N, CA, C and O atoms as a printed pandas DataFrame, in Angstrom:
     atom_number atom_name residue_name chain_id  residue_number  x_coord  y_coord  z_coord
0              1         N          MET        A               1   34.055  -13.593    4.178
1              2        CA          MET        A               1   34.350  -12.496    3.118
2              3         C          MET        A               1   33.747  -11.288    3.508
3              4         O          MET        A               1   32.713  -11.168    4.165
4              5         N          GLY        A               2   34.699  -10.121    2.912
5              6        CA          GLY        A               2   34.523   -8.873    3.159
6              7         C          GLY        A               2   32.772   -8.129    2.732
7              8         O          GLY        A               2   32.054   -8.445    1.783
8              9         N          VAL        A               3   32.666   -7.715    3.165
9             10        CA          VAL        A               3   31.285   -6.865    2.551
10            11         C          VAL        A               3   31.318   -6.210    1.251
11            12         O          VAL        A               3   32.178   -5.380    0.956
12            13         N          THR        A               4   30.609   -6.493    0.663
13            14        CA          THR        A               4   30.411   -5.855   -0.673
14            15         C          THR        A               4   29.795   -4.651   -0.579
15            16         O          THR        A               4   29.049   -4.411    0.370
16            17         N          ARG        A               5   30.154   -3.323   -2.026
17            18        CA          ARG        A               5   29.877   -2.666   -1.931
18            19         C          ARG        A               5   28.715   -2.374   -3.419
19            20         O          ARG        A               5   29.170   -2.353   -4.562
20            21         N          LEU        A               6   27.449   -2.204   -3.165
21            22        CA          LEU        A               6   26.884   -2.207   -4.579
22            23         C          LEU        A               6   27.018   -0.774   -5.291
23            24         O          LEU        A               6   26.975    0.328   -4.744
24            25         N          LYS        A               7   27.173   -1.044   -6.515
25            26        CA          LYS        A               7   27.523    0.162   -7.514
26            27         C          LYS        A               7   25.793    1.115   -7.520
27            28         O          LYS        A               7   24.647    0.677   -7.419
28            29         N          ARG        A               8   26.305    2.478   -7.681
29            30        CA          ARG        A               8   25.078    3.416   -7.735
30            31         C          ARG        A               8   23.759    2.622   -8.679
31            32         O          ARG        A               8   22.567    2.781   -8.414
32            33         N          LYS        A               9   24.228    1.848   -9.692
33            34        CA          LYS        A               9   22.339    1.934   -9.887
34            35         C          LYS        A               9   22.195    0.473   -9.808
35            36         O          LYS        A               9   21.327   -0.144  -10.425
36            37         N          ASP        A              10   23.088   -0.076   -9.015
37            38        CA          ASP        A              10   22.034   -1.363   -7.839
38            39         C          ASP        A              10   21.312   -1.075   -7.158
39            40         O          ASP        A              10   20.209   -1.620   -7.187
40            41         N          ARG        A              11   21.624   -0.031   -6.187
41            42        CA          ARG        A              11   21.364    0.569   -5.441
42            43         C          ARG        A              11   20.281    1.602   -5.554
43            44         O          ARG        A              11   19.449    1.664   -4.648
44            45         N          ARG        A              12   20.248    1.981   -6.030
45            46        CA          ARG        A              12   18.809    2.867   -6.739
46            47         C          ARG        A              12   18.072    1.515   -6.937
47            48         O          ARG        A              12   17.124    1.211   -6.212
48            49         N          ASN        A              13   18.547    0.666   -7.983
49            50        CA          ASN        A              13   17.241   -0.562   -7.961
50            51         C          ASN        A              13   16.847   -1.101   -6.639
51            52         O          ASN        A              13   15.674   -1.184   -6.274
52            53         N          LYS        A              14   17.467   -1.320   -6.213
53            54        CA          LYS        A              14   17.315   -2.076   -4.961
54            55         C          LYS        A              14   16.449   -1.012   -4.262
55            56         O          LYS        A              14   15.546   -1.459   -3.554
56            57         N          THR        A              15   16.561    0.136   -4.336
57            58        CA          THR        A              15   15.397    1.149   -3.448
58            59         C          THR        A              15   14.537    0.960   -4.397
59            60         O          THR        A              15   13.739    0.104   -4.015
60            61         N          VAL        A              16   14.213    1.444   -5.787
61            62        CA          VAL        A              16   13.310    2.222   -6.259
62            63         C          VAL        A              16   12.310    0.597   -6.438
63            64         O          VAL        A              16   11.090    0.763   -6.434
64            65         N          SER        A              17   12.767   -0.718   -6.570
65            66        CA          SER        A              17   11.727   -1.821   -6.247
66            67         C          SER        A              17   11.553   -1.786   -4.856
67            68         O          SER        A              17   10.433   -1.410   -4.510
68            69         N          ARG        A              18   12.051   -1.966   -4.288
69            70        CA          ARG        A              18   11.440   -2.109   -2.600
70            71         C          ARG        A              18   10.150   -0.431   -2.749
71            72         O          ARG        A              18    9.206   -0.687   -2.001
72            73         N          LEU        A              19    9.986    0.603   -3.242
73            74        CA          LEU        A              19    9.267    1.277   -2.826
74            75         C          LEU        A              19    8.145    0.857   -3.909
75            76         O          LEU        A              19    6.948    0.967   -3.644
76            77         N          GLU        A              20    8.572    0.414   -5.031
77            78        CA          GLU        A              20    7.146    0.130   -6.440
78            79         C          GLU        A              20    6.411   -1.246   -4.636
79            80         O          GLU        A              20    5.441   -1.165   -3.883
80            81         N          VAL        A              21    7.231   -1.951   -4.725
81            82        CA          VAL        A              21    6.484   -2.915   -3.485
82            83         C          VAL        A              21    5.714   -2.448   -2.836
83            84         O          VAL        A              21    4.530   -2.749   -2.982
84            85         N          GLN        A              22    6.101   -1.594   -1.944
85            86        CA          GLN        A              22    5.568   -0.677   -0.825
86            87         C          GLN        A              22    3.973    0.096   -1.173
87            88         O          GLN        A              22    2.981    0.104   -0.444
88            89         N          PHE        A              23    4.120    0.619   -2.327
89            90        CA          PHE        A              23    3.491    1.408   -3.179
90            91         C          PHE        A              23    2.346    0.276   -3.777
91            92         O          PHE        A              23    1.231    0.792   -3.859
92            93         N          LEU        A              24    2.383   -0.965   -4.154
93            94        CA          LEU        A              24    1.752   -2.169   -4.703
94            95         C          LEU        A              24    0.674   -2.246   -3.064
95            96         O          LEU        A              24   -0.463   -1.867   -2.784
96            97         N          LYS        A              25    1.492   -2.761   -2.502
97            98        CA          LYS        A              25    1.144   -3.441   -1.085
98            99         C          LYS        A              25   -0.019   -2.857   -0.769
99           100         O          LYS        A              25   -1.090   -3.402   -0.499
100          101         N          LEU        A              26    0.450   -0.876   -0.851
101          102        CA          LEU        A              26   -0.672   -0.044   -0.048
102          103         C          LEU        A              26   -1.737   -0.002   -1.271
103          104         O          LEU        A              26   -2.869    0.164   -0.819
104          105         N          ALA        A              27   -1.716   -0.100   -2.630
105          106        CA          ALA        A              27   -2.698   -0.023   -3.423
106          107         C          ALA        A              27   -3.677   -1.134   -3.863
107          108         O          ALA        A              27   -4.529   -1.102   -4.751
108          109         N          THR        A              28   -3.281   -2.286   -2.875
109          110        CA          THR        A              28   -4.643   -3.180   -3.098
110          111         C          THR        A              28   -6.063   -2.958   -2.410
111          112         O          THR        A              28   -7.208   -3.331   -2.665
112          113         N          ASN        A              29   -5.478   -2.195   -1.439
113          114        CA          ASN        A              29   -6.842   -2.073   -0.905
114          115         C          ASN        A              29   -7.859   -1.109   -1.631
115          116         O          ASN        A              29   -9.078   -1.096   -1.463
116          117         N          LEU        A              30   -7.045   -0.224   -2.554
117          118        CA          LEU        A              30   -8.445    0.620   -2.934
118          119         C          LEU        A              30   -8.765    0.393   -4.225
119          120         O          LEU        A              30   -9.414    1.239   -4.840
120          121         N          GLN        A              31   -8.357   -0.779   -4.820
121          122        CA          GLN        A              31   -8.762   -1.032   -6.143
122          123         C          GLN        A              31  -10.809   -1.957   -5.713
123          124         O          GLN        A              31  -11.149   -2.850   -4.937
124          125         N          PRO        A              32  -11.444   -1.248   -6.529
125          126        CA          PRO        A              32  -12.374   -2.289   -6.791
126          127         C          PRO        A              32  -13.162   -2.946   -6.670
127          128         O          PRO        A              32  -14.222   -2.416   -7.005
128          129         N          GLY        A              33  -13.273   -3.992   -6.317
129          130        CA          GLY        A              33  -13.480   -5.335   -6.648
130          131         C          GLY        A              33  -12.361   -6.479   -6.651
131          132         O          GLY        A              33  -12.185   -7.513   -7.296
132          133         N          SER        A              34  -11.675   -5.794   -5.604
133          134        CA          SER        A              34  -10.114   -6.183   -5.457
134          135         C          SER        A              34  -10.312   -7.490   -4.612
135          136         O          SER        A              34  -11.458   -7.196   -4.269
136          137         N          ARG        A              35  -10.082   -8.804   -3.955
137          138        CA          ARG        A              35  -10.459   -9.771   -3.247
138          139         C          ARG        A              35  -10.239   -9.351   -1.850
139          140         O          ARG        A              35  -10.723   -9.869   -0.844
140          141         N          SER        A              36   -9.463   -8.370   -1.925
141          142        CA          SER        A              36   -9.415   -7.602   -0.007
142          143         C          SER        A              36  -10.541   -6.377   -0.318
143          144         O          SER        A              36  -10.252   -5.193   -0.486
144          145         N          LYS        A              37  -11.966   -6.992   -0.353
145          146        CA          LYS        A              37  -12.686   -5.924   -0.021
146          147         C          LYS        A              37  -13.133   -5.781    1.340
147          148         O          LYS        A              37  -13.151   -6.574    2.281
148          149         N          GLU        A              38  -13.622   -4.130    1.175
149          150        CA          GLU        A              38  -14.172   -3.890    2.560
150          151         C          GLU        A              38  -15.129   -4.992    3.313
151          152         O          GLU        A              38  -16.038   -5.489    2.648
152          153         N          LYS        A              39  -14.921   -5.451    4.900
153          154        CA          LYS        A              39  -16.081   -6.311    4.670
154          155         C          LYS        A              39  -16.982   -5.593    5.611
155          156         O          LYS        A              39  -16.441   -4.715    6.283
156          157         N          ALA        A              40  -18.410   -5.824    5.808
157          158        CA          ALA        A              40  -19.578   -5.368    6.264
158          159         C          ALA        A              40  -19.082   -4.726    7.923
159          160         O          ALA        A              40  -18.969   -3.566    8.320
160          161         N          SER        A              41  -18.879   -5.969    8.577
161          162        CA          SER        A              41  -18.165   -5.929    9.851
162          163         C          SER        A              41  -17.480   -4.707   10.333
163          164         O          SER        A              41  -17.627   -4.243   11.463
164          165         N          SER        A              42  -16.625   -4.152    9.286
165          166        CA          SER        A              42  -15.692   -3.712    9.518
166          167         C          SER        A              42  -15.767   -1.877    9.933
167          168         O          SER        A              42  -16.325   -0.966    9.321
168          169         N          GLN        A              43  -14.985   -1.857   11.169
169          170        CA          GLN        A              43  -15.673   -0.245   11.005
170          171         C          GLN        A              43  -15.294    0.836   10.598
171          172         O          GLN        A              43  -15.536    1.892   11.182
172          173         N          ILE        A              44  -14.653    0.737    9.551
173          174        CA          ILE        A              44  -14.945    1.717    8.564
174          175         C          ILE        A              44  -16.321    2.081    7.918
175          176         O          ILE        A              44  -16.915    3.152    7.794
176          177         N          ALA        A              45  -16.680    0.478    7.461
177          178        CA          ALA        A              45  -18.079    0.607    6.498
178          179         C          ALA        A              45  -19.131    0.791    7.675
179          180         O          ALA        A              45  -20.204    1.155    7.195
180          181         N          LYS        A              46  -19.170    0.683    8.809
181          182        CA          LYS        A              46  -19.986    1.104   10.423
182          183         C          LYS        A              46  -19.958    2.394   10.056
183          184         O          LYS        A              46  -20.891    2.822    9.376
184          185         N          ASN        A              47  -18.969    3.183   10.406
185          186        CA          ASN        A              47  -18.839    5.000   10.265
186          187         C          ASN        A              47  -19.668    5.041    8.995
187          188         O          ASN        A              47  -20.780    5.551    9.134
188          189         N          ASN        A              48  -19.348    4.606    7.785
189          190        CA          ASN        A              48  -19.452    5.498    6.610
190          191         C          ASN        A              48  -21.203    5.131    6.747
191          192         O          ASN        A              48  -21.984    5.991    6.341
192          193         N          ALA        A              49  -21.695    3.966    7.271
193          194        CA          ALA        A              49  -23.276    3.816    7.480
194          195         C          ALA        A              49  -24.107    4.837    8.452
195          196         O          ALA        A              49  -25.293    5.148    8.340
196          197         N          VAL        A              50  -23.260    5.232    9.338
197          198        CA          VAL        A              50  -24.146    6.575   10.438
198          199         C          VAL        A              50  -23.904    7.392    9.824
199          200         O          VAL        A              50  -24.916    8.059    9.610
200          201         N          LEU        A              51  -22.490    8.030    9.055
201          202        CA          LEU        A              51  -22.804    8.882    8.429
202          203         C          LEU        A              51  -23.587    8.881    6.848
203          204         O          LEU        A              51  -23.714    9.788    6.025
204          205         N          ALA        A              52  -23.769    8.300    6.843
205          206        CA          ALA        A              52  -24.836    8.255    5.230
206          207         C          ALA        A              52  -26.494    8.695    6.337
207          208         O          ALA        A              52  -27.398    9.417    5.918
208          209         N          GLU        A              53  -26.484    8.402    6.950
209          210        CA          GLU        A              53  -27.652    8.378    7.735
210          211         C          GLU        A              53  -27.821    9.532    8.348
211          212         O          GLU        A              53  -28.908   10.089    8.191
212          213         N          LEU        A              54  -26.788   10.173    9.197
213          214        CA          LEU        A              54  -26.992   11.401    9.408
214          215         C          LEU        A              54  -26.597   12.157    8.181
215          216         O          LEU        A              54  -26.852   13.336    8.424
216          217         N          SER        A              55  -26.179   12.063    7.172
217          218        CA          SER        A              55  -26.841   13.068    6.021
218          219         C          SER        A              55  -28.060   13.015    5.448
219          220         O          SER        A              55  -28.481   14.035    4.903
220          221         N          ALA        A              56  -28.681   12.082    5.460
221          222        CA          ALA        A              56  -29.895   11.941    4.525
222          223         C          ALA        A              56  -31.240   12.657    5.840
223          224         O          ALA        A              56  -32.365   12.970    5.451
224          225         N          LYS        A              57  -30.859   12.780    7.169
225          226        CA          LYS        A              57  -31.812   13.585    7.439
226          227         C          LYS        A              57  -31.865   14.785    7.486
227          228         O          LYS        A              57  -32.921   15.345    7.778
């Protein structure tokens, strides 16, 4: 069976849906109260604590 070429509309839908999925995956970490909440033991949380301590002085 030969390779079928997608029509322009279908190619666009495929690209747009792929980008939407990528955007949603990236956005899940940014929403407050989500299940993927930042752990207290993560490096980012430790860095923020040190920065807060330094700016309080």
